[in-house]
CSV table of C-alpha atoms and ligand atoms in Angstrom, one decimal:
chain,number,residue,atom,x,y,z
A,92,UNK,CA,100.3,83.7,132.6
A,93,UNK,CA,102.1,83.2,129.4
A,94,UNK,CA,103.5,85.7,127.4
A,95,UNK,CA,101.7,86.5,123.4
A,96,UNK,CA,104.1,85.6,121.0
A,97,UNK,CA,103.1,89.3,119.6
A,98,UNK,CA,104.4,91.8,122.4
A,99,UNK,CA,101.1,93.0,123.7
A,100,UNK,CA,101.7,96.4,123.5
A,101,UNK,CA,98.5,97.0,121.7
A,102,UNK,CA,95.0,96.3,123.1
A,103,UNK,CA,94.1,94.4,120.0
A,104,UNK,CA,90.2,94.4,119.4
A,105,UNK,CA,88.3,91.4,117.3
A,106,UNK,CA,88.2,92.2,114.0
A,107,UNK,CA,91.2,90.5,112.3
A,108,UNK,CA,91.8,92.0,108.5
A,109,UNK,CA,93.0,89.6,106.1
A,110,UNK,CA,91.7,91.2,102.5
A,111,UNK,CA,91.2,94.7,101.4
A,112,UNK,CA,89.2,95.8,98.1
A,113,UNK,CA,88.8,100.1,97.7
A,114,UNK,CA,87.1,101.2,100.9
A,115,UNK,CA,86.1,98.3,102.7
A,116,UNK,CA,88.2,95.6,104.7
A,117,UNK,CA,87.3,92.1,105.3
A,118,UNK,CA,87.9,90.0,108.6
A,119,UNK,CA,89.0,86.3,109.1
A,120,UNK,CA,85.0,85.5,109.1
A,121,UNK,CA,84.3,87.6,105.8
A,122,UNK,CA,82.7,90.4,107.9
A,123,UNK,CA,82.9,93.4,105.3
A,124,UNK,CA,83.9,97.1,107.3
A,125,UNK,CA,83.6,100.3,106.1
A,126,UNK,CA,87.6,101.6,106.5
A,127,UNK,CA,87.0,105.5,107.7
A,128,UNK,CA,90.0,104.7,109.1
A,129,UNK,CA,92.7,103.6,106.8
A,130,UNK,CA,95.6,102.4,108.7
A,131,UNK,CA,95.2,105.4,110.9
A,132,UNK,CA,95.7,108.2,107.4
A,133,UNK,CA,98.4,105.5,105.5
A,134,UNK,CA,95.6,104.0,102.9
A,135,UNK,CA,95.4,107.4,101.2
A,136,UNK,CA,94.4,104.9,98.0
A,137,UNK,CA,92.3,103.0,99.5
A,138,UNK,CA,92.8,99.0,99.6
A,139,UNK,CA,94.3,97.4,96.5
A,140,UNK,CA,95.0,100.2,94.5
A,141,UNK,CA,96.0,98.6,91.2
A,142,UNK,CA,98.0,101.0,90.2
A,143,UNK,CA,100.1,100.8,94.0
A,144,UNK,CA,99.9,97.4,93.9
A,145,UNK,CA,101.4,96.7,90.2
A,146,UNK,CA,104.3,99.0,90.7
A,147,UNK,CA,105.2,96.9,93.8
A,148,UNK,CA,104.8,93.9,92.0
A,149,UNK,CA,106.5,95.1,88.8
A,150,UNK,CA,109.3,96.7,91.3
A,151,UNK,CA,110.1,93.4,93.8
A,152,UNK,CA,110.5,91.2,90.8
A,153,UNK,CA,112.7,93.4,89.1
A,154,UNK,CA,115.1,94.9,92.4
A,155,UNK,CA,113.6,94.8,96.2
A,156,UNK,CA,116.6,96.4,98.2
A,157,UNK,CA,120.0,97.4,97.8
A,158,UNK,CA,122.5,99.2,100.5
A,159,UNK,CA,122.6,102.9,100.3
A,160,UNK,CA,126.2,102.5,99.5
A,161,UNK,CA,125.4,102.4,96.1
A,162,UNK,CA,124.0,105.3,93.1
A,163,UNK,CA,119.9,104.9,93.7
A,164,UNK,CA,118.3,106.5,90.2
A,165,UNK,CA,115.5,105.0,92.2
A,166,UNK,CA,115.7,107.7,94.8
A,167,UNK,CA,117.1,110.4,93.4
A,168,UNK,CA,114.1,110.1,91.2
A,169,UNK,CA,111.4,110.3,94.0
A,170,UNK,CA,113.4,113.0,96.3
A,171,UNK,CA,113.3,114.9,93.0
A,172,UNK,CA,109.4,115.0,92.0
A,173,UNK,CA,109.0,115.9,96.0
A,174,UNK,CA,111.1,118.6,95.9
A,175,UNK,CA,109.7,119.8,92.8
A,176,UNK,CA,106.3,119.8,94.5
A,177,UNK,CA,107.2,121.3,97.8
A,178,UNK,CA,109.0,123.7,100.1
A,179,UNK,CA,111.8,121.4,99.7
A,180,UNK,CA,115.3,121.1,98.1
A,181,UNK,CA,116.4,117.8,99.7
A,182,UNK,CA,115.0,114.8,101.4
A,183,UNK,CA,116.0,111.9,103.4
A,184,UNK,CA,113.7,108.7,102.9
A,185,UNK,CA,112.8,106.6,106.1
A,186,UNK,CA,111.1,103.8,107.1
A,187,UNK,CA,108.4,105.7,109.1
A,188,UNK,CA,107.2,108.7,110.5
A,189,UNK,CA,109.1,108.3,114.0
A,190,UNK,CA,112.4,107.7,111.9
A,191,UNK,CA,111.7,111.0,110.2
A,192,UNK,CA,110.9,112.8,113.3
A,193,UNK,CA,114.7,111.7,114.1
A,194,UNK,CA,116.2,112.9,111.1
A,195,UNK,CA,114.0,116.1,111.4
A,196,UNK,CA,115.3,116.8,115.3
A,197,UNK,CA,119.1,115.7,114.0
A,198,UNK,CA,118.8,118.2,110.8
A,199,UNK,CA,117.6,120.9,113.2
A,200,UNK,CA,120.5,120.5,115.7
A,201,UNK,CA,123.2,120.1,113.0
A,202,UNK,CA,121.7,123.5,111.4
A,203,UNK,CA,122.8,125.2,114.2
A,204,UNK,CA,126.0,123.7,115.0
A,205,UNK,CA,127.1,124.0,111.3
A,206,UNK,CA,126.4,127.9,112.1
A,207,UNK,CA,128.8,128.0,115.4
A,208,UNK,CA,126.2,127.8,118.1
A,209,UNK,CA,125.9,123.8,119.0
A,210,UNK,CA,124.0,125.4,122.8
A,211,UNK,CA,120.9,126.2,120.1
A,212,UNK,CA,119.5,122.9,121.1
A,213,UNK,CA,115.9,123.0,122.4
A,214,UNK,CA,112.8,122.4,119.8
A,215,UNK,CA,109.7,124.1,121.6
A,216,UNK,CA,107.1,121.3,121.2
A,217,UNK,CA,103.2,121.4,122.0
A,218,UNK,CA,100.7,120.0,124.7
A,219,UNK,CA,99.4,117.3,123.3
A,220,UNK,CA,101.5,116.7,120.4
A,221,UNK,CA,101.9,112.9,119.0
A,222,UNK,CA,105.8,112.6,116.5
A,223,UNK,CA,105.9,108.7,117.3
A,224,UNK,CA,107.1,106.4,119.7
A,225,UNK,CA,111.4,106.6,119.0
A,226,UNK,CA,113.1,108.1,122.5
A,227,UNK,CA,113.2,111.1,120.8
A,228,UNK,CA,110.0,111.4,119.5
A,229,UNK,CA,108.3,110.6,123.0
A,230,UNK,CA,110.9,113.2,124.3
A,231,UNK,CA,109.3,115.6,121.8
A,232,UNK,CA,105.9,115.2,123.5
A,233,UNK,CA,104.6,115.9,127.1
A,234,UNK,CA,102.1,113.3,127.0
A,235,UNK,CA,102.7,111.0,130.0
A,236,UNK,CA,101.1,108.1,128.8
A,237,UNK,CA,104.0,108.1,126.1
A,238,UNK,CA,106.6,108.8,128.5
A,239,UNK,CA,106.4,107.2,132.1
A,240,UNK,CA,109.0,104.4,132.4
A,241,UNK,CA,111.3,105.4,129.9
A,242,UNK,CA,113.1,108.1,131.4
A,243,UNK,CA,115.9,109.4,131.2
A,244,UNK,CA,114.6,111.1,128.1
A,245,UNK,CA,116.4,113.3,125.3
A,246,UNK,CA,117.1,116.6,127.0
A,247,UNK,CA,116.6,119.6,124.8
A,248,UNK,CA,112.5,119.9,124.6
A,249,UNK,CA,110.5,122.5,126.0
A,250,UNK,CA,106.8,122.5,126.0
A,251,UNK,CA,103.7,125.0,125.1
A,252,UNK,CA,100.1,124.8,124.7
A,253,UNK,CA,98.9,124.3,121.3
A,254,UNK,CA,97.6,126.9,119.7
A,255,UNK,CA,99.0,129.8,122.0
A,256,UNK,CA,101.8,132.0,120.4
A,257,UNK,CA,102.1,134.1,123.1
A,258,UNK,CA,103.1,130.8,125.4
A,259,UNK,CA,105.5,129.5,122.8
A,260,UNK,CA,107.8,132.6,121.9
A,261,UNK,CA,107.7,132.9,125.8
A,262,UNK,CA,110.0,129.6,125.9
A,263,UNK,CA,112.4,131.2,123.2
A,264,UNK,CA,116.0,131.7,124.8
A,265,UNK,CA,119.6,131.1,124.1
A,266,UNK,CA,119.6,127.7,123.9
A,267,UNK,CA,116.4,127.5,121.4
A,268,UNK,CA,116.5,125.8,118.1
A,269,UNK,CA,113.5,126.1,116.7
A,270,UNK,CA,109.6,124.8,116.7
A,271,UNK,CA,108.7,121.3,116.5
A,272,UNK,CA,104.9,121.6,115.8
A,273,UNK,CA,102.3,119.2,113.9
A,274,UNK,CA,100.2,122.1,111.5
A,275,UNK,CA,97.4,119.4,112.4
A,276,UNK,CA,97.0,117.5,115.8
A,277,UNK,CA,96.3,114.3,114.9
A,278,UNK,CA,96.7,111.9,117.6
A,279,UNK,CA,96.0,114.7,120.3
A,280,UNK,CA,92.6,115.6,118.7
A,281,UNK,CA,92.0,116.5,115.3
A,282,UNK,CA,93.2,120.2,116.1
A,283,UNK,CA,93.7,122.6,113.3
A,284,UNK,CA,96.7,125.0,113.8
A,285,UNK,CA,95.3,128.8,113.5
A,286,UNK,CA,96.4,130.4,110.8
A,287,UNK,CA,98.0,133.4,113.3
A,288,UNK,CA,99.8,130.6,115.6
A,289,UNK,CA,101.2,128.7,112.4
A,290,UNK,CA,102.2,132.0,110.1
A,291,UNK,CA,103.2,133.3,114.1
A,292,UNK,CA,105.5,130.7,114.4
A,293,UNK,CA,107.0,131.0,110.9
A,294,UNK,CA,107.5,134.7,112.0
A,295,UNK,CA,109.2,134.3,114.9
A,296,UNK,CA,111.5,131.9,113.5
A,297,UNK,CA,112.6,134.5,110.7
A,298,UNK,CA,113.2,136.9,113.6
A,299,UNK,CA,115.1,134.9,116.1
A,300,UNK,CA,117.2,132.7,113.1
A,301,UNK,CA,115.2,129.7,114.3
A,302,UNK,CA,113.8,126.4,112.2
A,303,UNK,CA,110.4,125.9,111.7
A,304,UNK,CA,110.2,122.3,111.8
A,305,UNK,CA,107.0,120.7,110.7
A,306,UNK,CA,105.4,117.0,111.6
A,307,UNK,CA,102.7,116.6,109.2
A,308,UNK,CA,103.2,113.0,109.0
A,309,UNK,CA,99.2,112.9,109.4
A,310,UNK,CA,98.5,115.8,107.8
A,311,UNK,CA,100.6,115.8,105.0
A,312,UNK,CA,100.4,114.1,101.0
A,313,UNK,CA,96.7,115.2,100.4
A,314,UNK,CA,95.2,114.9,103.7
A,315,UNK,CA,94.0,118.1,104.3
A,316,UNK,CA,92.9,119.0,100.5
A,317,UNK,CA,96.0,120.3,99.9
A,318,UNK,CA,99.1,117.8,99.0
A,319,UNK,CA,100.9,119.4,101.9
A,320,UNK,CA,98.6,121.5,105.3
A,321,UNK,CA,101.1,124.2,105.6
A,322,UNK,CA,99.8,125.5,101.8
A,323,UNK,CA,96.6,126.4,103.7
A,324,UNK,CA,98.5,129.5,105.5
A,325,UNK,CA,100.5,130.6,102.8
A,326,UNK,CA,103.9,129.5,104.9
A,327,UNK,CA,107.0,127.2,104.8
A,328,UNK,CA,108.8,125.4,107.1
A,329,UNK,CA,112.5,124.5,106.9
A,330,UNK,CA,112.6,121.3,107.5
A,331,UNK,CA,109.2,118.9,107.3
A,332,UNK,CA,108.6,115.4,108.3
A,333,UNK,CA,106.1,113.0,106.2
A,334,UNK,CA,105.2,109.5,106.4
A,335,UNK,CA,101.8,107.4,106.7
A,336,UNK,CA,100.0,108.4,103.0
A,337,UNK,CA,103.4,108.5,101.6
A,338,UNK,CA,103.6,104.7,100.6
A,339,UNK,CA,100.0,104.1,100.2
A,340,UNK,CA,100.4,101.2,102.8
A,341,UNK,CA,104.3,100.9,101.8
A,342,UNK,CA,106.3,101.5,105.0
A,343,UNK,CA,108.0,104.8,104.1
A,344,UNK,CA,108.7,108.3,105.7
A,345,UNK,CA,110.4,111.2,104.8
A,346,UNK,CA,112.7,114.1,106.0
A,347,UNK,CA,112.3,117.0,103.9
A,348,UNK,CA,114.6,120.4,104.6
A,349,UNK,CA,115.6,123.4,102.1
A,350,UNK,CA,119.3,123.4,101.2
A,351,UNK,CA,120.0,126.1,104.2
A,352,UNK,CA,118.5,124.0,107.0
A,353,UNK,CA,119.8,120.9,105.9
A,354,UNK,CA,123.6,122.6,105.4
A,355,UNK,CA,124.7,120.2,108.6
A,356,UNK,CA,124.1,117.1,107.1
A,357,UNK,CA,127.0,116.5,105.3
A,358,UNK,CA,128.4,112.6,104.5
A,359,UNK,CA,128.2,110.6,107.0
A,360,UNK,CA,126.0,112.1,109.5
A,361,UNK,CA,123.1,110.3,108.6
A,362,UNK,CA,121.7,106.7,107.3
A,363,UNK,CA,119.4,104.2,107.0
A,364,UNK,CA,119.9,100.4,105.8
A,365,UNK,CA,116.3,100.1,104.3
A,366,UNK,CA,115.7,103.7,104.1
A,367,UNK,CA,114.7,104.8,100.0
A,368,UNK,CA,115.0,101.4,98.6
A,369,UNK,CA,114.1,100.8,95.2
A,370,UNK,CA,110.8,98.4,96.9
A,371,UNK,CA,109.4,101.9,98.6
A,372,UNK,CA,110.5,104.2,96.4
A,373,UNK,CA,108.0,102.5,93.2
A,374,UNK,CA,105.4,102.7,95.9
A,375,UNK,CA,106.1,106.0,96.4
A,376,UNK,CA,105.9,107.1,92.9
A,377,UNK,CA,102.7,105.5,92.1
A,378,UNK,CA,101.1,107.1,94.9
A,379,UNK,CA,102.5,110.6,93.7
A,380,UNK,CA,101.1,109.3,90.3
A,381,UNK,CA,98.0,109.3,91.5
A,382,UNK,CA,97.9,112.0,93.9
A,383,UNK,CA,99.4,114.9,91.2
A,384,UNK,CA,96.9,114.1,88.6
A,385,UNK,CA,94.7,116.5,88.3
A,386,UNK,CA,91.5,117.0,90.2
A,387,UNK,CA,92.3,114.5,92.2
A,388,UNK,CA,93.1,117.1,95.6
A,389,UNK,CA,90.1,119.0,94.3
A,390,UNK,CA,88.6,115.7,95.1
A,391,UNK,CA,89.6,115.4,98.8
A,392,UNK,CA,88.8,118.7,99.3
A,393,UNK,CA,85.1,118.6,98.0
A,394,UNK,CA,84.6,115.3,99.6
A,395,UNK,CA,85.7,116.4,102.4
A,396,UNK,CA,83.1,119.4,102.7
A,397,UNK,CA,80.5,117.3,101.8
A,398,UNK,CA,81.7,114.8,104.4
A,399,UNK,CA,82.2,117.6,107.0
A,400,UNK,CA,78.2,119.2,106.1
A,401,UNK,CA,76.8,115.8,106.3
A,402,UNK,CA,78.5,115.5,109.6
A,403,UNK,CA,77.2,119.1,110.9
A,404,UNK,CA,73.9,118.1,110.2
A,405,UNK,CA,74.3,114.8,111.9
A,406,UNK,CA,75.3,115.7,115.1
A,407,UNK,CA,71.9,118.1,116.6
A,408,UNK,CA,70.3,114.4,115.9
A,409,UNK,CA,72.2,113.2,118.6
A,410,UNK,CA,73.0,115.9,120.8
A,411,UNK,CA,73.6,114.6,123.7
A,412,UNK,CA,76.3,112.3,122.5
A,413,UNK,CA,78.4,115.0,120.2
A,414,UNK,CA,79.8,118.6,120.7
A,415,UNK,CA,81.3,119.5,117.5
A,416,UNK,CA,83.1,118.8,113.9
A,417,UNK,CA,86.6,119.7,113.4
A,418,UNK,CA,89.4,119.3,111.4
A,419,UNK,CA,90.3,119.9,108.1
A,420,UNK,CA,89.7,117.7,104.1
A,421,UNK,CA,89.5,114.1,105.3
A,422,UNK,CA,91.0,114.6,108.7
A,423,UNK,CA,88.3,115.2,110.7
A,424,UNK,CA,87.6,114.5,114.2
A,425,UNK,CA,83.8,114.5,116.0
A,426,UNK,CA,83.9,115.2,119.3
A,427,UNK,CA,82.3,113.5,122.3
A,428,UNK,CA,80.0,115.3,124.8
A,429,UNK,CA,82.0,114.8,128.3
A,430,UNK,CA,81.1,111.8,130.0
A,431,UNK,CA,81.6,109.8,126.5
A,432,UNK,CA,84.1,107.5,125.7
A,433,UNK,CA,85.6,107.7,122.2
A,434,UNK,CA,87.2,104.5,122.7
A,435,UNK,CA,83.8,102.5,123.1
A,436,UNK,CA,82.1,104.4,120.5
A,437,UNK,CA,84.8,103.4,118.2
A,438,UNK,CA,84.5,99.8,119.2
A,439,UNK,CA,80.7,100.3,119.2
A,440,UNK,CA,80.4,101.4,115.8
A,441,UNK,CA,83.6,98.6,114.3
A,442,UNK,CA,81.6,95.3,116.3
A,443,UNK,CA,77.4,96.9,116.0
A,444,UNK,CA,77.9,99.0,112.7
A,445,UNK,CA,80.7,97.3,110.7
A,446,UNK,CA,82.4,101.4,110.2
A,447,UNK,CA,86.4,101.6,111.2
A,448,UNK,CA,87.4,104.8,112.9
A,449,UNK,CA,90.5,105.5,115.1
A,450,UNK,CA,90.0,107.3,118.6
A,451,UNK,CA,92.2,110.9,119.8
A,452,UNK,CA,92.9,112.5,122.5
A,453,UNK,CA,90.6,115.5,123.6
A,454,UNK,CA,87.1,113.1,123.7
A,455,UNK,CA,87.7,113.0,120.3
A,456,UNK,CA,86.6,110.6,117.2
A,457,UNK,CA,89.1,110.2,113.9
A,458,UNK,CA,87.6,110.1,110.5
A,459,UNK,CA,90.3,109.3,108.2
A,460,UNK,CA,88.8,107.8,104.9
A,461,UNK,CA,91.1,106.8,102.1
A,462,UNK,CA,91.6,110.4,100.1
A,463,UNK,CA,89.6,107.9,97.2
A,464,UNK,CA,86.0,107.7,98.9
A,465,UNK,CA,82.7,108.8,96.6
A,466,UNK,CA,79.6,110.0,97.4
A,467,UNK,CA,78.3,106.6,98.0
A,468,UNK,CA,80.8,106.1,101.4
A,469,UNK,CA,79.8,109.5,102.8
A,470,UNK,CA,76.3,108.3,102.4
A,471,UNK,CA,77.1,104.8,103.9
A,472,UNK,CA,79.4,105.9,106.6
A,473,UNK,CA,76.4,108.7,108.0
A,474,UNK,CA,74.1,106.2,108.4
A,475,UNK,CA,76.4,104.1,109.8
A,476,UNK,CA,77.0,106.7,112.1
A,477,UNK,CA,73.3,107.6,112.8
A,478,UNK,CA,72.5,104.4,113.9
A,479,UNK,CA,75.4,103.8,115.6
A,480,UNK,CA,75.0,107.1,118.1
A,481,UNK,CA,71.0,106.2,118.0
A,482,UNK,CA,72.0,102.7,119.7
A,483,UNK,CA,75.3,104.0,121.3
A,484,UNK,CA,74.2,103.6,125.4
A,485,UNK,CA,77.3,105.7,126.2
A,486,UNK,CA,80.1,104.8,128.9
A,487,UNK,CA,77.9,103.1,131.4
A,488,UNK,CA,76.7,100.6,129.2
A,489,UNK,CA,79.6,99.3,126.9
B,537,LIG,C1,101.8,108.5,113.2
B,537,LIG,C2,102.5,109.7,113.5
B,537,LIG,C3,103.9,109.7,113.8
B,537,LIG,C4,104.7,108.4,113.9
B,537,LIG,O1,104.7,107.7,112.7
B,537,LIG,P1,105.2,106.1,112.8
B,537,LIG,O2,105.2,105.7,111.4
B,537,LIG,O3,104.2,105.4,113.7
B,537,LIG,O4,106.5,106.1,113.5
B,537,LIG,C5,104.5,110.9,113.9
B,537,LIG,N1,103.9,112.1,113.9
B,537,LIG,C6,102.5,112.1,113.6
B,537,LIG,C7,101.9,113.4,113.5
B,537,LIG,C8,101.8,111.0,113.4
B,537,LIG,O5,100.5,111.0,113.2
């Protein structure tokens, strides 16, 4: 058997995107698709945002990369409108969300050897937790389908349920540097942090001199309703990672850290060729453009109810196929009755129904809509839906 010229590390599915306009995507044959997907929660715009797509435009003609070695107005600029709407007093720009899971973990560490105790080491993670696919990212998660084959992996994780407090601070010891904890499960489910876990962890950390470290690479820039999902329990971290909506499309991440956490990471302890160019740094400003006008996080989270109630009232139409809504502005998940496949319904509703969603772990369903859709989609995508589950024959069938 001959190898794919792409490594076939993804199980690739038939629809083939080659345009993009708003909402919709269009495949190699013109089939149009409703996106509830977007890029798995990077088209925070939607498709062809002119605003995104002029400033990249404007931007590669005029300077597309140069080394970090040199001054970057471009990035001092952008690092400086984050921090002035965030926890934050520093950032480190990446390439994606995995690369700023890395510079989270390396901040975190450094903290604690700046401060004399290098043995504080160990980042309590979650069950089910998804921070990328870097060795220390899949170190970072217990989920074996991420791990198996690619041991030895980076000592110094230990692991709790999600969701259980008590379980976590049980892990703390001498060697503990922190928690390492997505405010929203994204991959694993479409799981909403309590507000007495998250403001729990935050609490514990101020106790035990620990870091809260945040992934809300998903959950972050407007997701939730809020620009950032840590604003809905009235806490801060100390050091955050963001990527996917960042760029809009634009390959971009970032590590973000107040001055205290980030003390360690002093010259020379950190880089990146491509990371902050002046290329994703104009994308990143013309999605922050957007995203800080006003009303326009107001938006997400009144579509997002009205997306979440249609939802609700959906699912007793088809009972035996779902269990429940959850998640939170336009991250939600619906979740399957046991003995349902996600992963067909997903590929039943994309090839029957022409509507993009992403499966999750936990029987889940991902409904991640460009932060841009009206009305008009929630409409389209319910039906969609509807229909879909009406003509869905469930696992035995697909
Ligand atoms: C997607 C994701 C990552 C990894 O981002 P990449 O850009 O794929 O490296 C990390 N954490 C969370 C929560 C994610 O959803």
């Amino acid at each position: 058997m001959s190898t794919p010229a792409l490594m076939p590390v993804y199980p690739r599915c038939g629809v083939r995107p080659v345009r993009g306009e708003g909402v919709y995507l269009y495949g190699e044959d013109g089939t149009e698709y409703l996106d509830f997907a977007a890029g798995i929660a990077v088209n925070a715009l939607g498709h062809g945002h002119p605003h995104l797509v002029k400033a990249i435009a404007d931007q590669a003609a005029t300077l597309m990369h140069v080394s970090n070695l040199y001054g970057s107005p471009q990035g001092e600029a952008l690092a400086q409108r984050i921090v002035d709407n965030s926890f934050a007093d520093t950032v480190f720009f990446t390439n994606s969300g995995a690369e700023a899971i890395e510079c989270a973990i390396k901040t975190a560490r450094r903290f604690h050897h700046a401060n004399g105790n290098p043995q504080r080491h160990t980042l309590i993670t979650f069950n089910n937790a998804f921070h990328g696919r870097t060795l220390g990212a899949i170190s970072a998660t217990n989920q074996a389908k991420m791990r198996d084959g690619f041991e030895p992996l980076l000592p110094g994780f230990a692991y709790a349920p999600f969701n259980d407090l008590d379980a976590a601070l049980a892990l703390i010891d001498n060697s503990t540097a922190g928690f390492l904890v997505e405010t929203v499960q994204g991959e694993g489910g479409v799981s909403v942090g309590t507000e007495a876990f998250i403001k729990g962890l935050r609490q514990a950390c101020d106790e035990h001199g620990l870091l809260l470290v945040l992934d809300e690479v998903q959950c972050g820039y407007g997701r939730t309703g809020r620009m950032w999902a840590y604003e809905h329990h009235g806490i801060t971290p100390d050091i955050m990672a963001v990527a996917k909506g960042i760029g809009g499309g634009f390959p971009l991440g970032a590590c973000l850290a107040t001055a205290e956490a980030a003390k360690g990471m002093v010259f020379g302890t950190h880089g990146s060729t491509y990371g902050g160019n002046p290329l994703a740094m104009a994308a990143g400003q013309a999605v922050l453009d957007v995203m800080l006008e006003s009303g326009f996080l107001e938006h997400v989270e009144t579509i997002g109810q009205r997306l979440r109630q249609a939802l609700e009232q959906m699912i007793p139409n088809h009972d035996a196929l779902f269990e429940e809504v959850r998640g939170s502005g336009l991250m939600l998940g619906l979740k399957l009755k046991p003995g349902n496949e996600p992963r067909a319904f997903v590929a039943h509703l994309r090839d029957n129904h022409q509507l993009l969603t992403v499966a999750a772990g936990e029987n889940v369903v991902r409904i991640l809509p460009p932060l841009v859709i009206d009305e008009s989609h929630v409409a389209q995508a319910i039906e969609r839906l509807s229909e879909g589950a009406r003509t869905f024959a469930g696992p035995s069938d697909d």
